[in-house]
Amino acid sequence: MSWLDKVRNSLSNLSKRDTPDTLWMKCPSCGEMLYAKDFEANLSVCPKCEHHGRIGAKARFDQLLDAGYSVLPTPKVPENPLNFRDTKKYPDRLKAARAANPYPDALTNALGTIEGAKAVLGVQDFAFMGGSMGMAVGAAFVAGVEKAIAENCAYVICTAAGGARMQEGILSLMQMPKTTVATRRLAAAGLPYIVVLTDPTTGGVTASYAMLGDVQIAEPGALIGFAGQRVIQDTIREKLPDGFQRAEYLHAHGMVDMVVHRKDLKGTLAMLLGYLARKEVA
Amino acid sequence: MISFLDFEKPIAELEARIAELRATASGSDLDIESEIGKLEKKSSGMLVATYAKLTPWQKTQVARHPQRPHFLDYIRLIFTDFVPLAGDRVYGEDEAIVGGLATLDGRKVVVIGHEKGHDTPSRIKHNFGSAKPEGYRKAIRLMELASKFGLPVVTLVDTAGAFPGIEAEERGQAEAIARSTEACLALEVPMVAAIVGEGGSGGAIAIAAANKVLMLEHAIYSVISPEGASSILWRTSDKAAEAATAMKVTAQDLLGLKVIDAVVPEPTGGAHRDPAATARALADALGHELDALGALSGPQLVRQREDRFLAIGSL
Ligand SMILES: [Zn+2]
């Protein structure tokens, strides 16, 4: 099964949130039948095999931020600048994604505290057009960083994306330097930038802001890479090693600082922010 | 001998006919010069007409033409005193990206670019222009050298994309590209990038986050290859031409979107029909941009580059 098929299968298993006919779900990793409410209460981690399911921005905010956070508005960007259509018109794809998701595009920020430490938290939602990075994601990333600078606090991002949003063509590629301008400005302000790589993070997102954190965290089992596995296989025609492009594999190759279980993520972030927070000038 | 592309078939047939006539004429006293002249005029007229309205997919083929001038051709044709610099000081020397010190019409610069190779051995040596992390890390090293010694940076972009392989992933292809893009943005010296062939995705932008971005007339620049977009979005391999049009990959489209700043004209029939003239036009365009940027201070250059990328696609 290709990674794309895997993505599709796990989506169909995990993304039907809050519909009454999905009281039960099957863990896409071990096949265990799970009561959906129990799964969610367990941070969307399979109690049997520890598979970390994909979660959206709202669940992530609730898991990582203290109560009382505020969701920041998603910046408006030109829609469908290329007048793009493949088998469907891009605006129709956007409309469908918006109808199925709580926020207007794939990256949403919230301002809040993590065990008392102030931070802006950005969350990319794979359920929204594969988390893909187009102008809205780029603009939201820049806005999140600007908010962090204005609030003199850290920017933390949970990444999830299949890559660039192809329907925006070259303009999606331009989000790579654009978001990098933002990370440089955050660094110039002396503020921490922490990346949490979640399943899956690939393509242009990985090759820009997702790899530029002061500290790089990955969730267990997350697929993280630049090139897609099928593309690699078609190019080199060799079997891919076990665990290739998984969080643990990246850790072993020195690409991330740590692989952190979801139940420990908030505490880890709080600890890091405690160390990296800017010293107040006396 | 120019190899013709599929869409140039009528021109190729006419050229073959002309060659045939010449061969016949040389062995006899037949006067067919005027006939040949007529056909040649027709042929060049067809070439002009064809290249005046290339489709995005035809441009893709021109941009990938095996005889299109590549990085080392430009080094030979317009740069002097080239001192190649090798290695990333971490892992190896990746010849998919070539770089070094060079002089462009009297201007000392650091020049960096993808090299695809021109025959089988050189294509293998340069990995078809698809760089691995060490290629991007070498680019970073050269950019930092340029900044340190106040040398402007010129990059020539020509890659189908960064290399998709096991080792490239293990050594941090994504991180290397991200850091290379960051290194472009950090430069306190002028940086001008030119897309001379294929500007393929992250592997291209990693050395193209410049103050000014130029593009040859028939080059393409894209987030994914038309073939890749066809297979992902249309779920078939035969919609590449449609994908090339939909994604707006041509210099003319990208100028309108303000992704590039200027189009460098190519000779009639594309760069491969007159590499020297192409190179001259490129040198003039690069020189023009470098001289204009020379008036800005280091911080102004950083700011201009940041504003340039922040502004793309803004409302
Ligand atoms: Zn399980």
Short mmCIF file of C-alpha atoms in Angstrom, two decimals, chain A residues 2 42 54 59 111 119 141-142 147 150 161 177 187 200 202 266:
data_model
loop_
_atom_site.label_atom_id
_atom_site.label_comp_id
_atom_site.label_asym_id
_atom_site.label_seq_id
_atom_site.Cartn_x
_atom_site.Cartn_y
_atom_site.Cartn_z
CA SER A 2 1.45 3.38 -0.97
CA ASN A 42 -7.22 9.34 25.05
CA ARG A 54 -4.59 12.90 13.18
CA ALA A 59 -8.56 19.40 19.53
CA LEU A 111 -3.03 32.91 21.50
CA ALA A 119 2.62 31.38 23.28
CA PHE A 141 1.89 31.47 9.47
CA VAL A 142 3.21 35.01 9.01
CA LYS A 147 1.33 38.06 16.79
CA ALA A 150 3.79 41.65 19.22
CA ALA A 161 0.66 18.71 5.28
CA PRO A 177 10.53 31.93 1.31
CA ALA A 187 14.66 34.83 15.55
CA PRO A 200 2.16 13.56 7.91
CA THR A 202 6.00 16.29 3.71
CA LYS A 266 2.12 19.92 26.71
#
